[in-house]
mmCIF file of C-alpha atoms and ligand atoms in Angstrom:
data_model
loop_
_atom_site.group_PDB
_atom_site.id
_atom_site.type_symbol
_atom_site.label_atom_id
_atom_site.label_comp_id
_atom_site.label_asym_id
_atom_site.label_seq_id
_atom_site.Cartn_x
_atom_site.Cartn_y
_atom_site.Cartn_z
ATOM 1 C CA MET W 1052 -9.671 29.416 18.469
ATOM 2 C CA SER W 1053 -8.540 30.306 15.019
ATOM 3 C CA PHE W 1054 -6.074 28.841 12.617
ATOM 4 C CA GLN W 1055 -4.206 30.334 9.734
ATOM 5 C CA ASP W 1056 -3.006 28.674 6.581
ATOM 6 C CA LYS W 1057 0.619 27.715 6.880
ATOM 7 C CA SER W 1058 3.282 26.768 4.395
ATOM 8 C CA VAL W 1059 5.147 23.664 5.434
ATOM 9 C CA HIS W 1060 8.275 22.189 3.950
ATOM 10 C CA CYS W 1061 7.931 18.492 3.202
ATOM 11 C CA SER W 1062 10.722 16.618 4.978
ATOM 12 C CA VAL W 1063 10.764 13.931 2.297
ATOM 13 C CA CYS W 1064 10.664 15.657 -1.079
ATOM 14 C CA GLY W 1065 11.185 19.269 -0.025
ATOM 15 C CA THR W 1066 7.989 20.526 -1.610
ATOM 16 C CA ILE W 1067 6.279 23.387 0.115
ATOM 17 C CA PHE W 1068 2.679 22.531 0.720
ATOM 18 C CA SER W 1069 -0.049 24.369 2.505
ATOM 19 C CA PHE W 1070 -1.345 23.178 5.807
ATOM 20 C CA SER W 1071 -4.709 24.845 5.701
ATOM 21 C CA ALA W 1072 -6.583 26.251 8.649
ATOM 22 C CA GLU W 1073 -9.214 23.606 8.108
ATOM 23 C CA GLU W 1074 -6.683 20.769 8.268
ATOM 24 C CA GLN W 1075 -5.122 22.264 11.355
ATOM 25 C CA GLY W 1076 -8.499 22.065 13.019
ATOM 26 C CA VAL W 1077 -8.849 18.439 11.986
ATOM 27 C CA PHE W 1078 -5.379 17.659 13.278
ATOM 28 C CA GLN W 1079 -6.148 19.210 16.584
ATOM 29 C CA SER W 1080 -9.368 17.258 16.885
ATOM 30 C CA TRP W 1081 -7.258 14.093 16.514
ATOM 31 C CA GLY W 1082 -5.084 15.308 19.349
ATOM 32 C CA CYS W 1083 -2.139 16.021 17.043
ATOM 33 C CA THR W 1084 -0.417 19.196 17.989
ATOM 34 C CA ASN W 1085 2.504 18.792 15.610
ATOM 35 C CA GLU W 1086 2.230 20.018 12.090
ATOM 36 C CA PRO W 1087 2.573 17.408 9.375
ATOM 37 C CA LYS W 1088 6.087 16.827 8.094
ATOM 38 C CA ARG W 1089 5.109 15.363 4.755
ATOM 39 C CA CYS W 1090 3.243 16.763 1.818
ATOM 40 C CA PRO W 1091 -0.017 15.029 0.871
ATOM 41 C CA SER W 1092 1.567 12.961 -1.892
ATOM 42 C CA CYS W 1093 4.367 11.687 0.344
ATOM 43 C CA ARG W 1094 1.810 10.852 2.998
ATOM 44 C CA GLN W 1095 -0.152 8.917 0.407
ATOM 45 C CA SER W 1096 2.805 6.909 -0.837
ATOM 46 C CA ARG W 1097 3.867 6.116 2.704
ATOM 47 C CA LYS W 1098 0.414 4.876 3.552
ATOM 48 C CA SER W 1099 0.172 2.572 0.572
ATOM 49 C CA ALA W 1100 3.680 1.243 1.219
ATOM 50 C CA ARG W 1101 2.714 0.340 4.736
ATOM 51 C CA HIS W 1102 -0.436 -1.490 3.746
ATOM 52 C CA GLY W 1103 1.391 -3.274 0.966
ATOM 53 C CA ASN W 1104 -1.394 -2.913 -1.532
ATOM 54 C CA GLY W 1105 -0.058 -0.175 -3.725
ATOM 55 C CA GLY W 1106 -1.142 -2.325 -6.635
ATOM 56 C CA SER W 1107 1.270 -1.761 -9.459
ATOM 57 C CA ASP W 1108 4.565 -2.572 -7.794
ATOM 58 C CA ARG W 1109 3.473 -5.610 -5.878
ATOM 59 C CA ARG W 1110 6.186 -8.233 -5.840
ATOM 60 C CA MET W 1111 5.378 -11.298 -7.928
ATOM 61 C CA PHE W 1112 7.178 -14.636 -8.044
ATOM 62 C CA ARG W 1113 7.492 -16.914 -11.011
ATOM 63 C CA ALA W 1114 6.072 -20.360 -10.559
ATOM 64 C CA ILE W 1115 4.921 -23.348 -12.573
ATOM 65 C CA CYS W 1116 1.279 -24.247 -12.265
ATOM 66 C CA ALA W 1117 0.943 -27.642 -10.590
ATOM 67 C CA ASP W 1118 -2.072 -28.459 -12.678
ATOM 68 C CA CYS W 1119 -1.524 -27.297 -16.248
ATOM 69 C CA GLY W 1120 2.243 -26.752 -16.113
ATOM 70 C CA ARG W 1121 2.057 -23.199 -17.409
ATOM 71 C CA ASP W 1122 4.340 -20.461 -16.234
ATOM 72 C CA THR W 1123 2.498 -18.200 -13.881
ATOM 73 C CA GLU W 1124 3.158 -15.504 -11.316
ATOM 74 C CA VAL W 1125 2.017 -15.600 -7.748
ATOM 75 C CA PRO W 1126 2.041 -12.863 -5.107
ATOM 76 C CA PHE W 1127 3.862 -15.061 -2.580
ATOM 77 C CA GLU W 1128 7.098 -16.972 -2.694
ATOM 78 C CA PRO W 1129 6.412 -20.545 -3.797
ATOM 79 C CA ARG W 1130 7.681 -23.065 -1.279
ATOM 80 C CA ARG W 1131 9.043 -26.480 -2.041
ATOM 81 C CA GLY W 1132 6.343 -29.083 -1.846
ATOM 82 C CA ARG W 1133 3.639 -26.503 -2.036
ATOM 83 C CA ARG W 1134 1.370 -26.680 -5.027
ATOM 84 C CA VAL W 1135 1.052 -23.473 -6.923
ATOM 85 C CA TYR W 1136 -1.636 -22.880 -9.482
ATOM 86 C CA CYS W 1137 -2.129 -20.333 -12.188
ATOM 87 C CA SER W 1138 -5.161 -18.127 -11.728
ATOM 88 C CA ASP W 1139 -7.329 -20.274 -14.010
ATOM 89 C CA CYS W 1140 -6.508 -23.511 -12.221
ATOM 90 C CA TYR W 1141 -6.752 -21.828 -8.846
ATOM 91 C CA ARG W 1142 -10.370 -21.074 -9.593
ATOM 92 C CA LYS W 1143 -10.928 -24.718 -10.563
ATOM 93 C CA VAL W 1144 -9.220 -26.047 -7.438
ATOM 94 C CA ARG W 1145 -10.917 -23.611 -5.090
ATOM 95 C CA PRO W 1146 -14.316 -23.089 -6.631
ATOM 96 C CA ASN W 1147 -15.771 -21.677 -3.441
ATOM 97 C CA ARG W 1148 -13.550 -18.642 -3.402
HETATM 98 ZN ZN1 LIG M 1212 6.738 15.371 -0.133
HETATM 99 ZN ZN1 LIG M 1213 -2.827 -23.866 -14.490
#
């Protein structure tokens, strides 16, 4: 069985990327018979979006630290009645983490 390098049009950004013979072999070993529809960079960004840990554009919410009263930002939406701490106080409150 032999594969040949192919040029594939990315369905997201329209870039033409190469689907190399080597990758085709890998795909087939996964049981994927379809060629990829996205270029490597679109595949990457889709993956990080799904796992929600892209890093830079993580959604942050403003909150007031329940301990020192400082403005802080937390990665979850602060609920009423729930104590929110800034990162310094969080370490004090939960020293085991
Ligand atoms: Zn793309
Ligand atoms: Zn604090």
